[in-house]
XYZ file of C-alpha atoms in Angstrom:
168
model
C 85.293 -10.387 217.323
C 85.451 -13.998 216.179
C 82.814 -15.121 218.683
C 80.445 -12.326 217.631
C 81.076 -13.100 213.968
C 80.113 -16.735 214.534
C 76.926 -15.824 216.409
C 75.681 -13.496 213.643
C 76.843 -15.883 210.919
C 74.594 -18.494 212.490
C 71.598 -16.145 212.770
C 71.896 -14.859 209.209
C 72.959 -18.084 207.482
C 70.895 -19.756 204.781
C 69.675 -16.500 203.198
C 68.855 -14.935 206.570
C 66.532 -17.673 207.792
C 69.104 -19.248 210.090
C 70.263 -22.805 210.508
C 68.088 -25.841 209.890
C 66.696 -27.275 213.100
C 67.130 -30.970 213.817
C 63.681 -31.577 215.302
C 61.702 -30.535 212.220
C 64.292 -30.040 209.443
C 63.050 -26.474 208.963
C 64.980 -23.219 209.140
C 65.074 -21.435 212.483
C 63.228 -18.419 211.042
C 60.299 -19.821 209.109
C 56.628 -18.906 208.611
C 55.771 -22.438 209.781
C 57.373 -21.633 213.137
C 55.361 -18.377 213.251
C 58.572 -16.470 213.886
C 59.250 -15.116 210.425
C 57.115 -12.416 208.868
C 57.320 -12.767 205.099
C 54.877 -10.020 204.267
C 56.578 -6.711 204.942
C 59.975 -8.354 205.275
C 62.592 -5.782 204.582
C 60.431 -3.116 206.230
C 62.034 -1.093 208.973
C 60.657 -1.360 212.498
C 57.442 0.610 212.932
C 54.370 0.297 215.115
C 52.756 -1.817 212.366
C 55.711 -4.110 211.605
C 56.606 -4.649 215.272
C 52.962 -5.436 216.079
C 52.953 -8.094 213.347
C 56.250 -9.603 214.551
C 55.207 -9.480 218.230
C 51.966 -11.262 217.395
C 53.813 -13.926 215.402
C 56.249 -14.412 218.274
C 53.529 -14.675 220.874
C 51.390 -17.137 218.948
C 54.134 -19.666 218.195
C 53.314 -23.222 219.200
C 55.427 -26.108 220.438
C 56.677 -28.605 217.804
C 53.501 -30.662 218.182
C 51.414 -27.575 217.431
C 49.241 -28.143 220.507
C 50.543 -25.579 223.033
C 50.848 -21.858 222.415
C 54.223 -20.663 223.738
C 53.177 -17.046 224.469
C 56.721 -15.661 224.072
C 57.082 -11.911 224.613
C 59.986 -9.964 223.148
C 62.420 -7.982 225.275
C 65.009 -6.944 222.717
C 64.787 -5.352 219.275
C 67.982 -6.349 217.419
C 68.735 -4.082 214.455
C 71.602 -3.185 212.128
C 73.371 0.131 212.797
C 71.488 1.640 209.845
C 68.245 1.286 211.835
C 69.598 2.130 215.300
C 68.509 5.774 215.463
C 65.067 5.247 213.977
C 64.532 2.258 216.291
C 65.567 4.290 219.317
C 63.147 7.038 218.272
C 60.377 4.453 217.904
C 61.111 2.954 221.327
C 61.144 6.309 223.131
C 58.403 8.251 221.340
C 55.151 8.884 223.127
C 53.301 9.028 219.812
C 53.702 6.906 216.697
C 56.655 8.494 214.842
C 55.023 7.601 211.522
C 51.980 9.718 212.358
C 51.562 13.393 211.643
C 50.533 16.163 213.959
C 48.660 19.146 212.580
C 48.455 21.051 215.856
C 49.649 20.874 219.443
C 46.164 19.997 220.669
C 45.688 17.078 218.254
C 47.938 14.044 218.342
C 47.884 10.980 216.215
C 47.959 7.469 217.602
C 49.898 6.839 220.782
C 52.929 4.599 220.485
C 52.066 1.274 222.187
C 55.732 0.247 222.098
C 57.168 3.238 223.967
C 59.948 1.828 226.188
C 58.731 -1.711 225.457
C 61.981 -3.201 224.139
C 65.673 -2.589 224.555
C 67.315 -1.685 221.237
C 70.444 -3.713 220.457
C 72.266 -2.535 217.348
C 74.842 -4.693 215.652
C 77.123 -3.546 212.823
C 77.587 -7.141 211.619
C 73.994 -6.983 210.328
C 75.024 -4.083 208.061
C 78.096 -5.793 206.622
C 78.311 -7.371 203.201
C 79.413 -10.667 204.760
C 75.896 -10.915 206.189
C 74.197 -9.917 202.937
C 73.695 -6.196 203.642
C 70.755 -6.870 205.885
C 70.294 -3.146 206.498
C 66.500 -3.410 206.739
C 66.241 -6.741 208.531
C 65.737 -6.958 212.264
C 64.912 -9.454 214.996
C 62.902 -9.618 218.191
C 64.452 -11.644 221.015
C 62.865 -12.870 224.221
C 64.111 -12.314 227.742
C 66.837 -14.969 228.190
C 65.865 -15.446 231.830
C 62.426 -16.635 230.694
C 63.025 -18.361 227.340
C 65.907 -19.946 225.471
C 67.365 -17.422 223.082
C 70.898 -17.162 221.701
C 73.500 -18.521 224.050
C 77.251 -18.295 223.627
C 79.079 -20.714 225.917
C 82.707 -21.596 226.534
C 84.428 -24.689 227.857
C 84.769 -24.246 231.632
C 83.824 -20.576 231.183
C 87.198 -19.703 229.624
C 86.612 -17.457 226.615
C 90.247 -17.217 225.464
C 92.595 -19.909 224.241
C 95.310 -20.816 226.725
C 98.257 -23.174 227.083
C 98.292 -25.338 230.151
C 101.781 -26.171 231.324
C 101.928 -29.193 233.589
C 104.870 -29.791 235.888
C 107.003 -32.814 235.067
C 105.157 -36.046 235.476
C 105.828 -39.687 234.793
């Protein structure tokens, strides 16, 4: 639990904009990085809000601002309060926000059907993380882009005592 607590503390620190980055002295999640959507923040995932976030993620540039990074999301990370509605959004053939008046007429198709894997995390609901029950994140495929990495010294995740035989 401690490791998970530390990961989510880092992501949600500094009023949910993450830690300050060394290379530009700006928060990890910032409109200047094109990875933070201020308008509509606090809005639950929907076709509209995910489209805005996906566009912001894809159009990010390198620190010099010269190269577009073209990062595509693979994961939708949500608090438990948004897990069910996010799963419905990710599996629905049609936009869940739309209305259907008859079987023969459907509203807009859902362009995000099966597009992302939903990862729900109760730590995002907790008061220690500021009751972020409407906040959510998109994360890239870690095999293609650097995302969140948790590492351990020599791969050992638990503390241990090393007992050496007698030595001089």
